[in-house]
Short mmCIF file of C-alpha atoms in Angstrom, two decimals:
data_model
loop_
_atom_site.label_atom_id
_atom_site.label_comp_id
_atom_site.label_asym_id
_atom_site.label_seq_id
_atom_site.Cartn_x
_atom_site.Cartn_y
_atom_site.Cartn_z
CA UNK G 1 -3.94 -43.14 -37.38
CA UNK G 2 -2.55 -42.65 -34.24
CA UNK G 3 0.45 -40.23 -34.76
CA UNK G 4 3.48 -40.57 -32.54
CA UNK G 5 6.02 -37.38 -31.91
CA UNK G 6 9.35 -37.63 -30.35
CA UNK G 7 10.97 -34.50 -28.85
CA UNK G 8 14.05 -33.50 -29.27
CA UNK G 9 14.77 -34.76 -32.80
CA UNK G 10 18.53 -34.92 -31.90
CA UNK G 11 20.65 -34.28 -28.72
CA UNK G 12 24.17 -34.54 -27.53
CA UNK G 13 25.21 -35.21 -24.02
CA UNK G 14 28.46 -36.78 -22.24
CA UNK G 15 29.36 -39.71 -20.85
CA UNK G 16 27.60 -40.03 -17.56
CA UNK G 17 24.76 -37.65 -18.29
CA UNK G 18 21.14 -38.51 -17.42
CA UNK G 19 18.84 -37.96 -20.67
CA UNK G 20 15.06 -38.24 -21.06
CA UNK G 21 13.50 -38.57 -24.65
CA UNK G 22 10.05 -37.79 -24.84
CA UNK G 23 6.93 -39.67 -26.94
CA UNK G 24 3.78 -37.97 -27.12
CA UNK G 25 0.59 -39.83 -29.13
CA UNK G 26 -2.07 -38.02 -30.55
CA UNK G 27 -4.82 -39.83 -28.34
CA UNK G 28 -4.83 -42.03 -25.11
CA UNK G 29 -2.90 -45.11 -26.01
CA UNK G 30 -3.02 -46.50 -22.01
CA UNK G 31 0.38 -48.19 -21.69
CA UNK G 32 0.86 -49.60 -25.08
CA UNK G 33 3.96 -47.97 -25.82
CA UNK G 34 7.26 -49.31 -26.55
CA UNK G 35 11.16 -48.06 -27.24
CA UNK G 36 13.44 -49.27 -29.78
CA UNK G 37 17.33 -48.76 -30.13
CA UNK G 38 18.78 -48.38 -33.48
CA UNK G 39 22.20 -48.45 -34.58
CA UNK G 40 23.36 -47.34 -37.79
CA UNK G 41 23.28 -50.19 -40.46
CA UNK G 42 21.19 -52.49 -37.63
CA UNK G 43 17.98 -53.65 -37.09
CA UNK G 44 16.12 -51.92 -34.14
CA UNK G 45 16.36 -53.54 -30.58
CA UNK G 46 13.45 -53.58 -28.47
CA UNK G 47 14.55 -51.65 -25.06
CA UNK G 48 11.24 -51.22 -23.18
CA UNK G 49 7.64 -52.48 -23.54
CA UNK G 50 4.29 -51.42 -22.33
CA UNK G 51 5.85 -48.19 -21.34
CA UNK G 52 7.99 -49.36 -18.22
CA UNK G 53 9.14 -52.96 -18.56
CA UNK G 54 12.58 -53.38 -19.44
CA UNK G 55 13.40 -56.08 -22.30
CA UNK G 56 15.44 -58.81 -21.12
CA UNK G 57 19.30 -58.36 -21.38
CA UNK G 58 18.70 -54.52 -21.52
CA UNK G 59 20.89 -52.52 -19.31
CA UNK G 60 18.91 -51.30 -16.30
CA UNK G 61 20.43 -47.67 -16.81
CA UNK G 62 17.02 -47.68 -19.36
CA UNK G 63 13.81 -47.02 -17.75
CA UNK G 64 10.69 -45.93 -19.33
CA UNK G 65 7.57 -43.97 -17.97
CA UNK G 66 4.10 -42.49 -18.62
CA UNK G 67 0.83 -43.26 -19.52
CA UNK G 68 -2.25 -41.62 -21.92
CA UNK G 69 -0.46 -39.71 -24.25
CA UNK G 70 2.65 -38.88 -23.04
CA UNK G 71 5.67 -41.15 -22.33
CA UNK G 72 9.42 -40.93 -21.50
CA UNK G 73 12.55 -42.97 -22.18
CA UNK G 74 15.12 -42.26 -19.65
CA UNK G 75 18.94 -43.27 -19.92
CA UNK G 76 20.37 -42.53 -16.32
CA UNK G 77 24.03 -42.64 -17.04
CA UNK G 78 24.95 -42.38 -20.33
CA UNK G 79 27.47 -44.77 -21.91
CA UNK G 80 29.53 -44.50 -25.49
CA UNK G 81 27.80 -47.58 -26.63
CA UNK G 82 24.23 -45.56 -25.98
CA UNK G 83 25.04 -43.57 -29.36
CA UNK G 84 21.91 -44.36 -31.74
CA UNK G 85 18.56 -43.40 -32.59
CA UNK G 86 15.79 -44.25 -30.78
CA UNK G 87 12.08 -44.83 -31.99
CA UNK G 88 8.92 -45.23 -29.97
CA UNK G 89 6.26 -47.04 -31.11
CA UNK G 90 2.30 -47.45 -30.33
CA UNK G 91 0.92 -50.88 -29.99
CA UNK G 92 -2.56 -49.41 -29.08
CA UNK G 93 -4.23 -50.05 -32.56
CA UNK G 94 -3.58 -50.85 -35.91
CA UNK G 95 -1.74 -49.28 -37.79
CA UNK G 96 0.88 -49.66 -35.34
CA UNK G 97 3.06 -46.39 -35.81
CA UNK G 98 6.46 -45.31 -34.98
CA UNK G 99 7.88 -41.96 -33.84
CA UNK G 100 9.91 -39.75 -36.22
CA UNK G 101 13.07 -40.96 -34.00
CA UNK G 102 15.66 -39.19 -31.62
CA UNK G 103 19.41 -39.08 -32.34
CA UNK G 104 21.49 -39.29 -29.52
CA UNK G 105 25.22 -38.66 -29.85
CA UNK G 106 27.33 -39.35 -26.83
CA UNK G 107 30.33 -36.97 -26.49
CA UNK D 1 17.81 -69.42 -30.08
CA UNK D 2 14.73 -67.30 -31.93
CA UNK D 3 16.19 -65.82 -35.49
CA UNK D 4 14.29 -64.38 -38.52
CA UNK D 5 15.72 -63.88 -41.86
CA UNK D 6 14.41 -62.13 -44.78
CA UNK D 7 15.23 -63.10 -48.41
CA UNK D 8 14.08 -61.63 -51.63
CA UNK D 9 15.23 -59.60 -54.53
CA UNK D 10 17.71 -56.74 -54.14
CA UNK D 11 16.36 -54.57 -57.11
CA UNK D 12 12.88 -54.29 -58.63
CA UNK D 13 11.50 -52.17 -61.74
CA UNK D 14 8.81 -49.76 -60.98
CA UNK D 15 5.50 -51.36 -61.50
CA UNK D 16 6.90 -54.83 -60.63
CA UNK D 17 5.67 -57.30 -57.62
CA UNK D 18 7.97 -57.59 -54.83
CA UNK D 19 7.88 -61.13 -52.77
CA UNK D 20 9.86 -61.22 -49.73
CA UNK D 21 10.18 -64.30 -47.52
CA UNK D 22 10.93 -64.18 -43.93
CA UNK D 23 11.89 -67.56 -42.57
CA UNK D 24 12.04 -67.93 -38.59
CA UNK D 25 12.96 -70.45 -36.10
CA UNK D 26 12.66 -71.15 -32.33
CA UNK D 27 9.15 -69.97 -31.62
CA UNK D 28 5.92 -71.13 -32.67
CA UNK D 29 3.58 -68.98 -34.57
CA UNK D 30 0.78 -70.61 -32.75
CA UNK D 31 1.69 -68.82 -29.49
CA UNK D 32 -0.93 -66.79 -28.06
CA UNK D 33 -0.59 -63.05 -29.30
CA UNK D 34 2.42 -64.14 -31.33
CA UNK D 35 2.56 -62.84 -34.78
CA UNK D 36 5.15 -62.19 -37.63
CA UNK D 37 5.13 -58.75 -39.21
CA UNK D 38 6.84 -56.54 -41.64
CA UNK D 39 8.16 -53.46 -41.17
CA UNK D 40 10.51 -51.13 -43.61
CA UNK D 41 12.60 -48.18 -43.33
CA UNK D 42 13.75 -46.11 -46.59
CA UNK D 43 17.13 -44.46 -46.32
CA UNK D 44 17.49 -42.08 -43.50
CA UNK D 45 14.26 -42.32 -42.54
CA UNK D 46 11.99 -43.86 -39.73
CA UNK D 47 10.21 -47.20 -39.49
CA UNK D 48 6.98 -47.83 -41.01
CA UNK D 49 4.81 -50.98 -39.94
CA UNK D 50 3.62 -52.58 -43.10
CA UNK D 51 1.47 -56.03 -42.20
CA UNK D 52 0.99 -58.66 -39.80
CA UNK D 53 -0.06 -62.37 -39.48
CA UNK D 54 -0.94 -64.48 -36.70
CA UNK D 55 -0.87 -68.12 -36.20
CA UNK D 56 -4.82 -68.47 -36.71
CA UNK D 57 -4.35 -66.74 -39.94
CA UNK D 58 -5.60 -63.37 -38.86
CA UNK D 59 -4.14 -60.54 -41.12
CA UNK D 60 -3.48 -57.03 -40.75
CA UNK D 61 -2.34 -54.15 -42.78
CA UNK D 62 -1.55 -50.72 -42.96
CA UNK D 63 -4.22 -49.00 -44.48
CA UNK D 64 -2.58 -46.68 -46.47
CA UNK D 65 -0.99 -49.58 -48.20
CA UNK D 66 -3.35 -52.29 -47.90
CA UNK D 67 -4.44 -52.54 -51.58
CA UNK D 68 -1.13 -53.39 -52.59
CA UNK D 69 0.08 -56.00 -49.87
CA UNK D 70 -0.65 -59.70 -49.09
CA UNK D 71 0.67 -61.63 -46.22
CA UNK D 72 0.44 -65.03 -45.97
CA UNK D 73 1.96 -67.92 -43.78
CA UNK D 74 3.57 -71.66 -44.43
CA UNK D 75 3.45 -73.01 -41.06
CA UNK D 76 4.97 -76.05 -42.11
CA UNK D 77 7.99 -74.26 -43.65
CA UNK D 78 8.36 -71.81 -40.51
CA UNK D 79 8.10 -69.15 -43.36
CA UNK D 80 5.77 -65.59 -43.61
CA UNK D 81 5.73 -64.06 -47.16
CA UNK D 82 4.94 -60.64 -47.99
CA UNK D 83 3.75 -59.53 -51.64
CA UNK D 84 3.82 -55.86 -52.48
CA UNK D 85 2.30 -54.85 -55.92
CA UNK D 86 2.89 -52.17 -58.45
CA UNK D 87 6.32 -51.07 -56.90
CA UNK D 88 7.18 -47.67 -56.74
CA UNK D 89 11.13 -45.98 -56.42
CA UNK D 90 9.42 -44.65 -53.26
CA UNK D 91 9.31 -48.05 -51.98
CA UNK D 92 12.97 -48.42 -52.01
CA UNK D 93 14.11 -49.37 -48.33
CA UNK D 94 15.13 -51.77 -46.11
CA UNK D 95 12.45 -54.35 -45.15
CA UNK D 96 12.56 -56.01 -42.09
CA UNK D 97 10.81 -59.18 -40.61
CA UNK D 98 10.02 -59.16 -36.93
CA UNK D 99 8.24 -61.40 -34.17
CA UNK D 100 5.16 -59.38 -32.41
CA UNK D 101 5.03 -60.76 -29.13
CA UNK D 102 1.82 -59.99 -26.84
CA UNK D 103 1.14 -56.64 -26.09
CA UNK D 104 2.26 -55.71 -29.39
CA UNK D 105 6.24 -54.81 -29.32
CA UNK D 106 8.42 -56.14 -31.61
CA UNK D 107 10.98 -58.26 -29.67
CA UNK D 108 12.90 -59.96 -32.11
CA UNK D 109 14.03 -58.74 -35.93
CA UNK D 110 15.60 -59.86 -38.76
CA UNK D 111 18.90 -58.34 -40.07
CA UNK D 112 16.63 -56.34 -42.91
CA UNK D 113 17.16 -56.81 -46.76
CA UNK D 114 17.43 -53.92 -48.67
CA UNK D 115 15.20 -53.40 -51.72
CA UNK D 116 15.70 -51.02 -54.62
CA UNK D 117 13.01 -49.86 -56.68
CA UNK D 118 14.64 -48.69 -60.23
CA UNK D 119 14.52 -49.15 -63.80
#
């Protein structure tokens, strides 16, 4: 199985800040990397697919980059509604695997 | 509008078999690269992919759970069923049904159904 490791596990930032979350794969996954946002009690919501493509309806302050083993989700100007847990997921090979999550608090 | 909705028991006893049904609308399972999958999330923990089925009946399973899982589809009813045998308290989780798009992202999710395994 491909292991996905996110960092940091949690972070706190202020409205308007720029934040980055990193996801590292245990082997190369090309650009088969997806990012999700999950709010408490809700299903995850797809933000970014194939590393850098913005899902329809997702605000443009969210962006993704990377290839191979290292990937980054960037939120350019934090908004209060961005408080959530963020997960990366590789779709390079079965079994699909997720990172452990990054909990973001917006102060 | 694309929707998926999970249904099934909220409580099962250890060693019992869990049957969950996903009823979907707004898309066809026959589209290229499109599948329906199941993902679960134990309380306070990360997401875990379980199984996936495509329109051509190709089925994929998590290797760690493969011996306990069966995924099937009823195209006429727009339903996908997940069967998990020999349930254990460690299987307590919210189970999500989700659409897998081409390139492997899960773009539409059901609301999830919480399943508790307890005697």
